PDB file of C-alpha atoms in Angstrom:
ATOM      1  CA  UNK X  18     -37.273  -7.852  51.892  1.00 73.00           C
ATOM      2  CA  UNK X  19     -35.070 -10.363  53.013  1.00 89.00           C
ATOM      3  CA  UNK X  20     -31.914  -9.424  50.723  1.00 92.00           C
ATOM      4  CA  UNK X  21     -28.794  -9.996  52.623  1.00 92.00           C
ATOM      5  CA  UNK X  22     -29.863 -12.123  55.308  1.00 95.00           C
ATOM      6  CA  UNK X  23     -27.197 -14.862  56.470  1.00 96.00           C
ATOM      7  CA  UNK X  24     -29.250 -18.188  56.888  1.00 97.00           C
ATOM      8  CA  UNK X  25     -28.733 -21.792  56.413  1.00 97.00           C
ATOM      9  CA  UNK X  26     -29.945 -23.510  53.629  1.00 97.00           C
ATOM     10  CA  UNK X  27     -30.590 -27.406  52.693  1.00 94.00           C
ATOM     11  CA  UNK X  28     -27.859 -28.176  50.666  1.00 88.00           C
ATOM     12  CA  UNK X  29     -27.724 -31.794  47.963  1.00 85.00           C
ATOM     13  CA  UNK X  30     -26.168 -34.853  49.279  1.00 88.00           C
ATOM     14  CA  UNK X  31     -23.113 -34.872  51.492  1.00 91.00           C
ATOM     15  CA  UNK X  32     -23.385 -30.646  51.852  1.00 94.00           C
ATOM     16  CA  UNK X  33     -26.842 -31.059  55.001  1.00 95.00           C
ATOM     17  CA  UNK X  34     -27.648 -27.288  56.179  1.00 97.00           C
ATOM     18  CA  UNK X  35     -25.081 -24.879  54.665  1.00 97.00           C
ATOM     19  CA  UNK X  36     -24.035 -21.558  55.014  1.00 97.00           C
ATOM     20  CA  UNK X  37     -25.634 -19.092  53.332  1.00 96.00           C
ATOM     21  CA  UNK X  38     -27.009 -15.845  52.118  1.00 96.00           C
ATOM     22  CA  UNK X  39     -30.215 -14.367  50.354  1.00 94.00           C
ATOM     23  CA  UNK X  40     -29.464 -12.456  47.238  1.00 93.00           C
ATOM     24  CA  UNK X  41     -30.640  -9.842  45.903  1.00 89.00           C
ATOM     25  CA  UNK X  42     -31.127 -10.796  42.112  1.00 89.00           C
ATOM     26  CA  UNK X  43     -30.701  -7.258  40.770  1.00 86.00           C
ATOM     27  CA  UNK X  44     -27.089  -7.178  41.955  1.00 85.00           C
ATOM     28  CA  UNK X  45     -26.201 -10.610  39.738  1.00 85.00           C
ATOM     29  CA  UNK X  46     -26.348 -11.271  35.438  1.00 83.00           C
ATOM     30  CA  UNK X  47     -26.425 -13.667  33.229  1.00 85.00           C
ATOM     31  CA  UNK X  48     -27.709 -17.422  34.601  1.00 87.00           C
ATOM     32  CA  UNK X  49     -27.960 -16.532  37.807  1.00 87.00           C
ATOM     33  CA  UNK X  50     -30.265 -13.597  37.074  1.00 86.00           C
ATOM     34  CA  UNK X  51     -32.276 -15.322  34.862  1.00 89.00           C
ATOM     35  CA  UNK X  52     -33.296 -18.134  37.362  1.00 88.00           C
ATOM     36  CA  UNK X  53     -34.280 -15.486  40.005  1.00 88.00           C
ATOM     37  CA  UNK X  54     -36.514 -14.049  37.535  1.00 87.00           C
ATOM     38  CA  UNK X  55     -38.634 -17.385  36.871  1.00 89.00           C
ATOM     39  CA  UNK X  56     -38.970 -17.813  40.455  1.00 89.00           C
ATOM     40  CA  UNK X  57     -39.903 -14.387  41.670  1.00 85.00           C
ATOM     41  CA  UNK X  58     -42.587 -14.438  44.498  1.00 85.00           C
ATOM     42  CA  UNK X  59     -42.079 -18.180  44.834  1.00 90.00           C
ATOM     43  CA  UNK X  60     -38.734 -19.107  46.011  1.00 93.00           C
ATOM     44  CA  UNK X  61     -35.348 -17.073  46.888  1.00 94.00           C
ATOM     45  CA  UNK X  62     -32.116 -16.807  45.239  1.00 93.00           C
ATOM     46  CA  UNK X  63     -29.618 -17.882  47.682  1.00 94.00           C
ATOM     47  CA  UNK X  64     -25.779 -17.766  47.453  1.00 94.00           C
ATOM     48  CA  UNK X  65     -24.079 -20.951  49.036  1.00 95.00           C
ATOM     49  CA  UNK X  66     -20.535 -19.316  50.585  1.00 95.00           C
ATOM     50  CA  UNK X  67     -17.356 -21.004  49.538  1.00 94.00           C
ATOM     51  CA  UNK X  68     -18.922 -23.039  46.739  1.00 92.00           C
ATOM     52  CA  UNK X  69     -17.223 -21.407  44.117  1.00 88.00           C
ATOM     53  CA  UNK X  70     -18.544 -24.296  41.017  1.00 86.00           C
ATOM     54  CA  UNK X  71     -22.384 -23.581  41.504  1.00 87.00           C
ATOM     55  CA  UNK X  72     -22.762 -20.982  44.543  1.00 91.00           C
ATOM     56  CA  UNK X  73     -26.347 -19.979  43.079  1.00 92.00           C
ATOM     57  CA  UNK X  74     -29.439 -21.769  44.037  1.00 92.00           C
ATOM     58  CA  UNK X  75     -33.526 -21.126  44.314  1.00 93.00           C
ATOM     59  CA  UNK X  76     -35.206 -21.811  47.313  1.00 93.00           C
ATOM     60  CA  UNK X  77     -37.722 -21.821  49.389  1.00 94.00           C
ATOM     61  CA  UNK X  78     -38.730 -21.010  52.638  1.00 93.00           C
ATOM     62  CA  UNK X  79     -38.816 -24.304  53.642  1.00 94.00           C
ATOM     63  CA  UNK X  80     -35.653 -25.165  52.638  1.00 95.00           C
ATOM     64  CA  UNK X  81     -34.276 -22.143  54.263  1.00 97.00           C
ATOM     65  CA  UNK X  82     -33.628 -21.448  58.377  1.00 97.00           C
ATOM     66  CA  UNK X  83     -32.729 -18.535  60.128  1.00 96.00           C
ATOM     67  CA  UNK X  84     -29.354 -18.661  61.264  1.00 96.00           C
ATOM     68  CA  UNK X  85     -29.760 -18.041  65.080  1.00 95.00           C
ATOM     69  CA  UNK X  86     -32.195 -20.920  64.829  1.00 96.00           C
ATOM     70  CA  UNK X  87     -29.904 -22.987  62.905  1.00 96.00           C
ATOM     71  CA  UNK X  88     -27.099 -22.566  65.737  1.00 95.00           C
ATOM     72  CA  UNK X  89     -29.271 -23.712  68.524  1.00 96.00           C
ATOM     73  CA  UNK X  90     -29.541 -26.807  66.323  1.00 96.00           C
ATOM     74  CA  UNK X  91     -25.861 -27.294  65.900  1.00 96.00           C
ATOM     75  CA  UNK X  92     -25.733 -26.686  62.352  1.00 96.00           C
ATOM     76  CA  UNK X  93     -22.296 -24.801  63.055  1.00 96.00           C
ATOM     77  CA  UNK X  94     -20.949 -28.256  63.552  1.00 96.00           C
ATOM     78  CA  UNK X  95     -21.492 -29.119  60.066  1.00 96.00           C
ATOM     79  CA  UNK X  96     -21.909 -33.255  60.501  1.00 95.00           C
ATOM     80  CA  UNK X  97     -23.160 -33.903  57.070  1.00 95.00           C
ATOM     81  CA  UNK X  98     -20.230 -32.518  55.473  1.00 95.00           C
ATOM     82  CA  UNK X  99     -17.668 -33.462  57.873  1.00 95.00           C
ATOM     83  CA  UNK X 100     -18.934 -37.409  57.385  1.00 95.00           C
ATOM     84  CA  UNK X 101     -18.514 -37.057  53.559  1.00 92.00           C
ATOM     85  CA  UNK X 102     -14.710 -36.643  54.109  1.00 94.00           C
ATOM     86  CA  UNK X 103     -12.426 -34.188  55.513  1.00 93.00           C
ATOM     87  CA  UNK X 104     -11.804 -31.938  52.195  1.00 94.00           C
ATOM     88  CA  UNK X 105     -15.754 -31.239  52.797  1.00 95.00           C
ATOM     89  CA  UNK X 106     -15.120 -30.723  56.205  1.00 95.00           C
ATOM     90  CA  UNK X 107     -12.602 -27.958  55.687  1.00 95.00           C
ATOM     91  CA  UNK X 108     -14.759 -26.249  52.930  1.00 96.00           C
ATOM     92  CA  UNK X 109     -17.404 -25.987  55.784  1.00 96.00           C
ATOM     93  CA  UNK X 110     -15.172 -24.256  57.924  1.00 96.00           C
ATOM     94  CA  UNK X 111     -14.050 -22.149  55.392  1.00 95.00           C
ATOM     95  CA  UNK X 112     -18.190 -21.188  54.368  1.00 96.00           C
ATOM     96  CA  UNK X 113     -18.569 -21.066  58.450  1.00 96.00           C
ATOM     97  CA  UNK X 114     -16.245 -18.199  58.389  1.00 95.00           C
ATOM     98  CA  UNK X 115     -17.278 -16.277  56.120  1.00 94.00           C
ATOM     99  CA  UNK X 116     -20.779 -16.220  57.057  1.00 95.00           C
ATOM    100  CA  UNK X 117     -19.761 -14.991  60.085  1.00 94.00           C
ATOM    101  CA  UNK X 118     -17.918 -12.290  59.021  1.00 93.00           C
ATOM    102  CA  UNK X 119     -21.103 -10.932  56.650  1.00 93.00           C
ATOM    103  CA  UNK X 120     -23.183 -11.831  60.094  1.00 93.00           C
ATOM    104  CA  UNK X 121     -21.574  -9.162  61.325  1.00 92.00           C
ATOM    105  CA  UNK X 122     -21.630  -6.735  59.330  1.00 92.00           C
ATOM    106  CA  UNK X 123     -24.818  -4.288  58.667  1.00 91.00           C
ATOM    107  CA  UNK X 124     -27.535  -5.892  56.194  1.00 88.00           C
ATOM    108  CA  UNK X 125     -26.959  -3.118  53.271  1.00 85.00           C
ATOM    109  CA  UNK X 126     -22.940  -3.753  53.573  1.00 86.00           C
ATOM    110  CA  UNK X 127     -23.231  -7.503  52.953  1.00 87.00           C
ATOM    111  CA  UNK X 128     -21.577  -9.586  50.468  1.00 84.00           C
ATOM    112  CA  UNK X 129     -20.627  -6.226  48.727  1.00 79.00           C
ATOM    113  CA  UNK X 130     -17.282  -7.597  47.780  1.00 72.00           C
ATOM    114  CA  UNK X 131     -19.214  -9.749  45.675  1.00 68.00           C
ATOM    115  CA  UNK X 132     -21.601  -6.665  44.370  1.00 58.00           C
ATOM    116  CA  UNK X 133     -19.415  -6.949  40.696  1.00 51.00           C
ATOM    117  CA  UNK X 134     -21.247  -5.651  37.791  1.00 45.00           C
ATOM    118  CA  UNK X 135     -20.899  -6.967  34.866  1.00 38.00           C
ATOM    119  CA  UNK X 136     -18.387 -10.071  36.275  1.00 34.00           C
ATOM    120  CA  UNK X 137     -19.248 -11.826  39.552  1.00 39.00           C
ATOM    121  CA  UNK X 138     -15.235 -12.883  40.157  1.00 35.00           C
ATOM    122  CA  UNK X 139     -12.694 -10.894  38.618  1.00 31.00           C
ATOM    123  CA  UNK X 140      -9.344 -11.483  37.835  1.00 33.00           C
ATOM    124  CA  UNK X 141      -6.217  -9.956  39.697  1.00 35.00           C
ATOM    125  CA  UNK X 142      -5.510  -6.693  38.230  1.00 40.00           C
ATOM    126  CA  UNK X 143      -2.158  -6.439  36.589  1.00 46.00           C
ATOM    127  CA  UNK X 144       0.479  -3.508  36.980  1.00 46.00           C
ATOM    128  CA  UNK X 145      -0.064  -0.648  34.347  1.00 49.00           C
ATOM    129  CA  UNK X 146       2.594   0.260  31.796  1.00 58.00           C
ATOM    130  CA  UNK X 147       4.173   3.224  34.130  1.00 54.00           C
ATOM    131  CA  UNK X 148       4.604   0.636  37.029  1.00 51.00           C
ATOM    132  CA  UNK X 149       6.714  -1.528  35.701  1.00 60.00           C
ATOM    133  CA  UNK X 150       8.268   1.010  34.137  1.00 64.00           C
ATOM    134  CA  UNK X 151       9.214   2.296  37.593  1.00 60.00           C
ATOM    135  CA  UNK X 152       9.866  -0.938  38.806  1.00 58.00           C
ATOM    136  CA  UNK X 153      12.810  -1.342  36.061  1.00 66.00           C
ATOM    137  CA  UNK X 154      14.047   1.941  37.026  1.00 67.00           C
ATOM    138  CA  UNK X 155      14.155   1.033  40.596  1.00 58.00           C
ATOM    139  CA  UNK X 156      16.066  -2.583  39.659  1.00 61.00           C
ATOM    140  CA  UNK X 157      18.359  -0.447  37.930  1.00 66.00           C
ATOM    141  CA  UNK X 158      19.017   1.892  40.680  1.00 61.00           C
ATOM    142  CA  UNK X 159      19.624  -0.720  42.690  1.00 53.00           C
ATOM    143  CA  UNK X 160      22.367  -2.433  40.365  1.00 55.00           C
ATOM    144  CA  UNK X 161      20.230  -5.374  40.326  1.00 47.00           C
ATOM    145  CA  UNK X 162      21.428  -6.046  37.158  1.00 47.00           C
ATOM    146  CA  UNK X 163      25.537  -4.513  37.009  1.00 46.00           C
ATOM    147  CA  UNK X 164      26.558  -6.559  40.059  1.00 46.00           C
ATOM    148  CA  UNK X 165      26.615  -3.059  42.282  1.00 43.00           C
ATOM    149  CA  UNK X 166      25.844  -2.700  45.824  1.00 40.00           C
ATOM    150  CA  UNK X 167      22.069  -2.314  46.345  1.00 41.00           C
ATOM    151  CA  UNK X 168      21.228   0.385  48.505  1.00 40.00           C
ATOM    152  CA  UNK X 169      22.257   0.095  51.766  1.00 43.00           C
ATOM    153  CA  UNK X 170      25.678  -0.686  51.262  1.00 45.00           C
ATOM    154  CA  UNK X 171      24.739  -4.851  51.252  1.00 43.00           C
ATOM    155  CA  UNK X 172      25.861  -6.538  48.297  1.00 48.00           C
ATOM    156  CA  UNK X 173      24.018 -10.377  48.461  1.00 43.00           C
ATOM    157  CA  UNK X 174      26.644 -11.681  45.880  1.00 46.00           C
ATOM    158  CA  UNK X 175      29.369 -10.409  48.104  1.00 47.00           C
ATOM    159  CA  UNK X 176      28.206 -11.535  50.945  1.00 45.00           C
ATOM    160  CA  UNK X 177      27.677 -15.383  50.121  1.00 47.00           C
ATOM    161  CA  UNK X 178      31.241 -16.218  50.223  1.00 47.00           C
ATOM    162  CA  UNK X 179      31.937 -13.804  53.630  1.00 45.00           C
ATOM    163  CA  UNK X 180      29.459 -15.948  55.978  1.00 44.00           C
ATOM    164  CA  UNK X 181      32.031 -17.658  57.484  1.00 42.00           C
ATOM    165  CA  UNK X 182      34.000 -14.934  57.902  1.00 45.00           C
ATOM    166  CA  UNK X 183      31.472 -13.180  61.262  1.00 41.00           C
ATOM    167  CA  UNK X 184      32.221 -10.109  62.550  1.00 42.00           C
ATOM    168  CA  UNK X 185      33.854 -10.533  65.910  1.00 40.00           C
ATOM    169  CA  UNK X 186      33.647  -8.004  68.753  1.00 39.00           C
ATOM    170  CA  UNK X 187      37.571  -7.842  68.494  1.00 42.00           C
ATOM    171  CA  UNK X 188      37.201  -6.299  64.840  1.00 45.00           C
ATOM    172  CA  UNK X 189      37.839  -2.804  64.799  1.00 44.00           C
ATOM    173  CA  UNK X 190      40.594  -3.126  68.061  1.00 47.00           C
ATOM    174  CA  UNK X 191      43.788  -4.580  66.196  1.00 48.00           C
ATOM    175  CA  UNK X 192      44.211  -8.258  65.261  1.00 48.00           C
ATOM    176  CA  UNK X 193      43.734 -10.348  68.267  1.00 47.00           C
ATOM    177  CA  UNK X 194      46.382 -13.286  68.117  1.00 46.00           C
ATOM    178  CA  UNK X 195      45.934 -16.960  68.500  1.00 49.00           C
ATOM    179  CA  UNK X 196      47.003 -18.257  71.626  1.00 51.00           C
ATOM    180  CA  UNK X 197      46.882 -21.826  70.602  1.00 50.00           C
ATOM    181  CA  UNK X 198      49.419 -21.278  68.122  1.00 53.00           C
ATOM    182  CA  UNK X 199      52.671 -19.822  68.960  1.00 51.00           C
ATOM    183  CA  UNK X 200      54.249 -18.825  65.772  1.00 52.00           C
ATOM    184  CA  UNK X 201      51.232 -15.917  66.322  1.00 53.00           C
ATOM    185  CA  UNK X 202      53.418 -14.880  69.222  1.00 54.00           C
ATOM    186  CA  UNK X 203      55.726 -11.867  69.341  1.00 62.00           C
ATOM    187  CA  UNK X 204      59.707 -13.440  68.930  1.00 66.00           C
ATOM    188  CA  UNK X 205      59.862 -11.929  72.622  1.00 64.00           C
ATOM    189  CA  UNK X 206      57.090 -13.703  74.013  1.00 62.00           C
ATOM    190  CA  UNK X 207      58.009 -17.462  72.068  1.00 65.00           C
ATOM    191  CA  UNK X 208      61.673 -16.592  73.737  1.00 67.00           C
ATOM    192  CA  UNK X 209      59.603 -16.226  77.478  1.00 62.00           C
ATOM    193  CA  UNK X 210      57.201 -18.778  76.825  1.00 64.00           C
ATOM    194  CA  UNK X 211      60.676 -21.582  76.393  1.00 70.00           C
ATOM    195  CA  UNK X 212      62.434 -20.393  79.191  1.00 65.00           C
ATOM    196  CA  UNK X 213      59.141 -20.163  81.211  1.00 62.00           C
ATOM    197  CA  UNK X 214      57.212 -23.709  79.847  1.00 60.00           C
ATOM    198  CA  UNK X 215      54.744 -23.841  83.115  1.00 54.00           C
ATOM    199  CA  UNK X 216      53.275 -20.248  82.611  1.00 46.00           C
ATOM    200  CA  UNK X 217      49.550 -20.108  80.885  1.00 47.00           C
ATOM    201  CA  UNK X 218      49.932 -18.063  77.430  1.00 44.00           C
ATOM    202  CA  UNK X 219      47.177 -16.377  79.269  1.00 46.00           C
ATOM    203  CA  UNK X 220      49.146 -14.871  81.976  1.00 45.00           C
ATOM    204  CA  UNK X 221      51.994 -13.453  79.634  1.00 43.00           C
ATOM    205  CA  UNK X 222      51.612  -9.546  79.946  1.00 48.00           C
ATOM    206  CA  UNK X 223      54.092  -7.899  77.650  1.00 42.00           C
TER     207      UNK X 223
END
């Protein structure tokens, strides 16, 4: 059996040798399915990664090349698809990638991500009843929704009207006065500063 090999097969127009993978029919419904069944013992159903719109195809062996055999003919490069335009380009890539990664992987753990019985793609599960219930309780906690301050002690609503206010290293050591102004001066030090104009503020010691 060939199930779960990663080869290359002849894609339509603009697509040229494409990344892909032989399926085992059993593991797919509905049209899919159906089409492997009229074609069993004559061609193969192969999965085309990355295109998402029709990724199911028969085949056969002709129209089919192992992949080792398709890189030492530069298929990798994907020139048929890159000439149609780059959005075709970058699918490529993308279908390169992927192939690669089930390439790498042991034959019966391929494409089992796909393996979904009854739907091929699902949709993202969504949070049950008890998680958002816990997720309200947290916001709560949090006082998310009284104005309090979250845990941690950081309050964002606080805080957007302190940013220009930056702690300084001199925080925490007494007010540190500024010596460009000297109404910040001590009356003793304006009265030394007058009778002394040539000292620097910044050699006053008092």
């Amino acid at each position: 059996s060939r199930f779960g090999e990663i080869v290359w097969a002849q894609g339509g127009v603009g697509f040229g040798w494409w990344p892909a993978c032989i399926y085992d029919p059993r593991l797919t419904q509905g049209g899919a399915r159906q089409l492997a069944k009229k074609n069993v013992g004559k061609k193969h159903l192969v999965y085309f990664f990355e295109c998402h719109d029709a990724p199911f195809a028969v085949m056969g062996d002709s129209k089919l090349c192992q992949w080792e055999e398709g890189l030492m003919e530069e298929y990798n490069l994907g020139k048929t698809a890159r000439s149609t335009g780059k959005n075709r380009g970058t699918i490529f890539d993308r279908a390169l990638q992927a192939a690669l990664i089930e390439a790498s992987k042991p034959t019966d753990q391929r494409m089992e991500w796909n393996h979904q019985n009854p739907p091929l793609v699902l949709s993202p599960p969504r949070p049950t009843a008890a998680v958002m219930a816990g997720r309200k309780r947290a916001s709560s906690a949090s006082g998310s929704d009284t104005g309090a301050a979250p845990v941690g002690g950081f309050n964002p609503k606080k805080a957007r009207g302190s940013s220009s206010k930056a702690a300084s290293p001199q925080q925490g050591r007494g007010k540190s006065p500024n010596r460009k102004n000297p109404r910040n001066f001590s009356p003793r030090a304006q009265s030394y500063r007058r009778k002394h104009p040539r000292v620097q503020s910044s050699t006053v010691r008092l």
